[in-house]
Amino acid sequence: MLRALAVDDEQPSLEELLYLLKADPRVSSAEGASDATAALRRINRALESGPDGPEAIDVVFLDINMPGLDGLDLARLLTGFADPPLVVFVTAHEGFAVQAFDLKAVDYVLKPVRRERLAEAVRRAAQLRDAAPLIPVHEPDPDHISVELGGVTRFVAVEDITHVEAHGDYARLHTAQGSHLVRIPLSTLEERWRSRGFVRIHRRHLVALRHIAELRLDAGTVSVLVDSVELQVSRRHARELRDLLLRRTTG
């Protein structure tokens, strides 16, 4: 059973989150804090109480945008403790996912919070708290990759992906309909999709050959037009790309 602390400066959001947590049978207790400073004081008491003490906290469900000390600041502070509680970010902003997972967050839940999505975050936290290995998420087939959008897991067809942009240990997949951030390094996708017509053109970009509309040469620089987006090709990849495109058009 998990002992949870929810942190959100917006009272309606905090009350809704607490309601959903208390309704989950894996949560034995859930209390709230309206700002990160109050949460830090509560977490300090929990750490002083010890993991089996009456004030222990197993997991913190943490908003990001808060006045003063924000959620990311609090999570950074917690990394300095010997045995901090687990952290699940609950936010309306998708753009902080990279920083959140760099801080070893268990999960990143987008608002408005869905009961089923929060239940998945609770499951992950419970598994980690009990030192049980996480169940690996396998792709349904090699033609699709799973992504999360608004708290819903969807499967994007690989053939719809025009290009991929590196974000550290993460990658942003671009399609005609939008983009999706996944927790997979660009080098891994390069290896996985090489046989599917994806080629590295730059240290930050992987492109699908079938989606290249133009190859442009301008004053010694090379670029490609992919779904109306112009991407620079590094010198080390330019010759290989030209050869691949030539074979593709003449083959």
Short mmCIF file of C-alpha atoms in Angstrom, two decimals:
data_model
loop_
_atom_site.label_atom_id
_atom_site.label_comp_id
_atom_site.label_asym_id
_atom_site.label_seq_id
_atom_site.Cartn_x
_atom_site.Cartn_y
_atom_site.Cartn_z
CA MET A 1 0.00 0.00 0.00
CA LEU A 2 1.33 3.42 -0.99
CA ARG A 3 1.40 6.52 1.20
CA ALA A 4 1.07 9.49 -1.15
CA LEU A 5 1.58 13.24 -1.02
CA ALA A 6 -0.06 15.38 -3.74
CA VAL A 7 1.35 18.85 -4.41
CA ASP A 8 -0.53 21.47 -6.45
CA ASP A 9 -1.05 25.20 -5.90
CA GLU A 10 -4.48 25.11 -7.58
CA GLN A 11 -7.00 23.89 -5.01
CA PRO A 12 -9.51 22.31 -7.45
CA SER A 13 -6.72 20.32 -9.13
CA LEU A 14 -5.34 19.25 -5.74
CA GLU A 15 -8.75 18.12 -4.52
CA GLU A 16 -9.41 16.14 -7.70
CA LEU A 17 -6.01 14.45 -7.51
CA LEU A 18 -6.52 13.54 -3.87
CA TYR A 19 -9.97 12.15 -4.65
CA LEU A 20 -8.57 9.91 -7.38
CA LEU A 21 -5.66 8.75 -5.25
CA LYS A 22 -7.86 7.87 -2.28
CA ALA A 23 -10.14 5.89 -4.59
CA ASP A 24 -7.22 3.68 -5.71
CA PRO A 25 -7.06 0.49 -3.60
CA ARG A 26 -3.23 0.51 -3.75
CA VAL A 27 -3.09 3.87 -1.92
CA SER A 28 -3.45 3.59 1.86
CA SER A 29 -3.26 7.33 2.52
CA ALA A 30 -3.11 10.55 0.51
CA GLU A 31 -2.58 14.05 1.80
CA GLY A 32 -2.08 17.36 0.04
CA ALA A 33 0.23 20.37 0.03
CA SER A 34 -0.52 23.62 -1.77
CA ASP A 35 3.09 24.57 -2.55
CA ALA A 36 6.53 22.99 -2.86
CA THR A 37 7.86 24.59 0.33
CA ALA A 38 5.11 23.02 2.43
CA ALA A 39 5.68 19.74 0.63
CA LEU A 40 9.40 19.85 1.41
CA ARG A 41 8.68 20.35 5.12
CA ARG A 42 6.29 17.39 5.04
CA ILE A 43 8.84 15.22 3.22
CA ASN A 44 11.50 16.13 5.78
CA ARG A 45 9.21 14.88 8.54
CA ALA A 46 8.64 11.71 6.58
CA LEU A 47 12.36 11.09 6.18
CA GLU A 48 12.94 11.69 9.88
CA SER A 49 10.17 9.20 10.62
CA GLY A 50 11.89 6.54 8.53
CA PRO A 51 10.46 4.27 5.81
CA ASP A 52 8.33 2.34 8.29
CA GLY A 53 7.46 5.30 10.49
CA PRO A 54 3.98 6.76 11.02
CA GLU A 55 4.71 9.80 8.82
CA ALA A 56 6.44 8.01 5.95
CA ILE A 57 5.68 8.98 2.34
CA ASP A 58 6.31 6.59 -0.54
CA VAL A 59 5.47 8.76 -3.55
CA VAL A 60 4.92 12.44 -4.32
CA PHE A 61 2.49 13.43 -7.09
CA LEU A 62 3.95 16.77 -8.08
CA ASP A 63 2.72 19.69 -10.18
CA ILE A 64 5.42 21.64 -12.04
CA ASN A 65 4.20 25.22 -12.52
CA MET A 66 3.92 26.67 -9.00
CA PRO A 67 4.89 30.06 -7.59
CA GLY A 68 8.24 30.25 -5.83
CA LEU A 69 9.83 26.82 -5.63
CA ASP A 70 8.41 24.86 -8.58
CA GLY A 71 8.00 21.14 -9.01
CA LEU A 72 11.27 20.62 -10.87
CA ASP A 73 13.14 22.54 -8.16
CA LEU A 74 11.63 20.31 -5.48
CA ALA A 75 12.48 17.15 -7.43
CA ARG A 76 16.09 18.32 -7.76
CA LEU A 77 16.27 18.86 -4.02
CA LEU A 78 14.94 15.37 -3.39
CA THR A 79 17.75 13.81 -5.44
CA GLY A 80 20.12 14.96 -2.72
CA PHE A 81 18.43 12.85 -0.03
CA ALA A 82 19.65 9.33 0.75
CA ASP A 83 16.22 7.68 0.46
CA PRO A 84 13.73 10.15 -1.06
CA PRO A 85 10.16 9.29 -2.01
CA LEU A 86 9.35 8.44 -5.60
CA VAL A 87 8.16 11.29 -7.81
CA VAL A 88 5.31 11.34 -10.34
CA PHE A 89 4.84 14.63 -12.18
CA VAL A 90 1.25 15.72 -12.82
CA THR A 91 1.17 18.76 -15.08
CA ALA A 92 -0.64 20.50 -17.91
CA HIS A 93 2.62 21.10 -19.76
CA GLU A 94 4.17 18.46 -22.05
CA GLY A 95 7.37 20.45 -22.58
CA PHE A 96 9.04 19.51 -19.27
CA ALA A 97 9.11 15.75 -19.88
CA VAL A 98 12.83 15.57 -20.66
CA GLN A 99 13.79 17.40 -17.46
CA ALA A 100 11.35 15.30 -15.46
CA PHE A 101 12.74 11.96 -16.57
CA ASP A 102 16.30 13.25 -16.16
CA LEU A 103 15.33 13.66 -12.50
CA LYS A 104 14.35 9.96 -12.39
CA ALA A 105 10.60 10.57 -12.29
CA VAL A 106 8.51 7.41 -12.17
CA ASP A 107 5.94 8.85 -14.56
CA TYR A 108 4.73 12.02 -16.26
CA VAL A 109 0.94 12.43 -16.21
CA LEU A 110 -0.71 15.18 -18.23
CA LYS A 111 -3.73 17.16 -17.06
CA PRO A 112 -6.66 16.82 -17.21
CA VAL A 113 -5.94 13.70 -15.20
CA ARG A 114 -7.76 10.57 -16.29
CA ARG A 115 -8.49 7.91 -13.67
CA GLU A 116 -7.01 5.13 -15.82
CA ARG A 117 -3.83 7.08 -16.54
CA LEU A 118 -3.28 7.93 -12.89
CA ALA A 119 -3.87 4.30 -11.98
CA GLU A 120 -1.01 3.35 -14.30
CA ALA A 121 1.28 5.84 -12.53
CA VAL A 122 0.26 4.36 -9.16
CA ARG A 123 1.02 0.87 -10.47
CA ARG A 124 4.50 1.91 -11.56
CA ALA A 125 5.20 3.58 -8.23
CA ALA A 126 3.99 0.52 -6.30
CA GLN A 127 6.25 -1.77 -8.33
CA LEU A 128 9.30 0.42 -7.74
CA ARG A 129 8.53 0.85 -4.04
CA ASP A 130 8.39 -2.94 -3.70
CA ALA A 131 11.64 -3.27 -5.69
CA ALA A 132 9.81 -5.31 -8.32
CA PRO A 133 11.07 -4.99 -11.89
CA LEU A 134 8.97 -2.92 -14.21
CA ILE A 135 7.10 -4.91 -16.82
CA PRO A 136 8.73 -4.01 -20.13
CA VAL A 137 6.52 -2.36 -22.69
CA HIS A 138 6.91 -4.09 -26.04
CA GLU A 139 5.84 -2.57 -29.29
CA PRO A 140 2.76 -4.33 -30.73
CA ASP A 141 4.66 -4.95 -33.99
CA PRO A 142 7.68 -3.51 -35.81
CA ASP A 143 5.42 -1.27 -37.91
CA HIS A 144 4.30 0.86 -34.95
CA ILE A 145 5.74 2.67 -31.96
CA SER A 146 3.80 3.53 -28.81
CA VAL A 147 3.57 7.19 -27.74
CA GLU A 148 1.65 9.04 -25.08
CA LEU A 149 -0.59 11.95 -26.01
CA GLY A 150 -2.75 13.68 -23.42
CA GLY A 151 -2.51 10.71 -21.07
CA VAL A 152 -3.56 8.23 -23.76
CA THR A 153 -1.17 5.64 -25.19
CA ARG A 154 -1.42 5.52 -28.98
CA PHE A 155 0.44 3.63 -31.69
CA VAL A 156 2.05 5.66 -34.45
CA ALA A 157 2.82 3.94 -37.75
CA VAL A 158 6.53 4.06 -38.52
CA GLU A 159 5.75 4.82 -42.17
CA ASP A 160 4.02 8.06 -41.06
CA ILE A 161 7.15 9.36 -39.31
CA THR A 162 8.92 11.91 -41.50
CA HIS A 163 11.94 12.61 -39.30
CA VAL A 164 13.23 12.24 -35.76
CA GLU A 165 14.99 14.86 -33.64
CA ALA A 166 17.39 14.05 -30.80
CA HIS A 167 16.74 15.37 -27.28
CA GLY A 168 19.52 13.83 -25.19
CA ASP A 169 18.39 10.32 -24.24
CA TYR A 170 14.98 11.05 -25.78
CA ALA A 171 13.73 11.57 -29.31
CA ARG A 172 10.93 13.60 -30.85
CA LEU A 173 9.05 11.84 -33.63
CA HIS A 174 7.60 14.11 -36.31
CA THR A 175 4.60 13.21 -38.43
CA ALA A 176 2.29 15.26 -40.64
CA GLN A 177 -0.19 15.32 -37.75
CA GLY A 178 2.20 16.48 -35.02
CA SER A 179 5.15 15.36 -32.88
CA HIS A 180 5.65 12.98 -29.97
CA LEU A 181 8.43 12.69 -27.39
CA VAL A 182 9.59 9.15 -26.59
CA ARG A 183 12.15 7.82 -24.12
CA ILE A 184 14.39 6.25 -26.77
CA PRO A 185 17.81 7.62 -27.86
CA LEU A 186 18.20 8.61 -31.50
CA SER A 187 21.00 6.07 -31.94
CA THR A 188 18.63 3.26 -30.93
CA LEU A 189 16.00 4.35 -33.46
CA GLU A 190 18.70 4.70 -36.12
CA GLU A 191 19.72 1.08 -35.61
CA ARG A 192 16.13 -0.17 -35.33
CA TRP A 193 14.84 1.61 -38.44
CA ARG A 194 17.86 1.51 -40.76
CA SER A 195 16.29 -1.32 -42.75
CA ARG A 196 13.05 0.69 -43.02
CA GLY A 197 14.64 3.53 -44.98
CA PHE A 198 15.70 5.88 -42.18
CA VAL A 199 19.09 7.53 -42.47
CA ARG A 200 21.13 9.78 -40.19
CA ILE A 201 21.77 13.17 -41.80
CA HIS A 202 23.05 15.04 -38.76
CA ARG A 203 23.93 14.29 -35.14
CA ARG A 204 20.46 15.59 -34.23
CA HIS A 205 18.34 14.28 -37.11
CA LEU A 206 17.19 10.99 -38.56
CA VAL A 207 15.00 11.17 -41.68
CA ALA A 208 12.84 8.78 -43.68
CA LEU A 209 14.12 8.68 -47.26
CA ARG A 210 10.59 8.26 -48.63
CA HIS A 211 9.58 11.60 -47.10
CA ILE A 212 12.44 13.64 -48.57
CA ALA A 213 10.90 15.96 -51.17
CA GLU A 214 14.04 17.89 -52.16
CA LEU A 215 17.81 17.77 -51.81
CA ARG A 216 19.20 21.30 -51.81
CA LEU A 217 22.78 22.49 -52.46
CA ASP A 218 23.59 26.09 -51.60
CA ALA A 219 27.10 27.56 -51.32
CA GLY A 220 28.60 24.27 -50.24
CA THR A 221 25.90 23.41 -47.72
CA VAL A 222 23.45 20.55 -48.14
CA SER A 223 19.92 20.38 -46.81
CA VAL A 224 16.77 18.36 -47.39
CA LEU A 225 13.12 19.31 -47.46
CA VAL A 226 11.05 16.91 -45.35
CA ASP A 227 7.33 17.58 -45.00
CA SER A 228 7.88 21.31 -45.66
CA VAL A 229 10.67 21.43 -43.05
CA GLU A 230 14.22 22.17 -44.19
CA LEU A 231 16.87 20.18 -42.31
CA GLN A 232 20.60 20.65 -42.58
CA VAL A 233 22.78 17.72 -43.66
CA SER A 234 26.21 17.50 -42.03
CA ARG A 235 29.26 17.10 -44.27
CA ARG A 236 30.03 13.63 -42.98
CA HIS A 237 26.55 12.40 -43.97
CA ALA A 238 26.09 14.33 -47.23
CA ARG A 239 27.81 11.86 -49.60
CA GLU A 240 26.02 8.82 -48.13
CA LEU A 241 22.67 10.59 -48.39
CA ARG A 242 23.23 11.59 -52.03
CA ASP A 243 24.21 8.02 -52.88
CA LEU A 244 21.14 6.58 -51.13
CA LEU A 245 18.80 9.01 -52.88
CA LEU A 246 20.40 8.29 -56.24
CA ARG A 247 20.04 4.53 -55.79
CA ARG A 248 16.46 5.04 -54.68
CA THR A 249 15.51 7.00 -57.81
CA THR A 250 17.39 4.78 -60.26
CA GLY A 251 16.73 1.40 -58.61
#
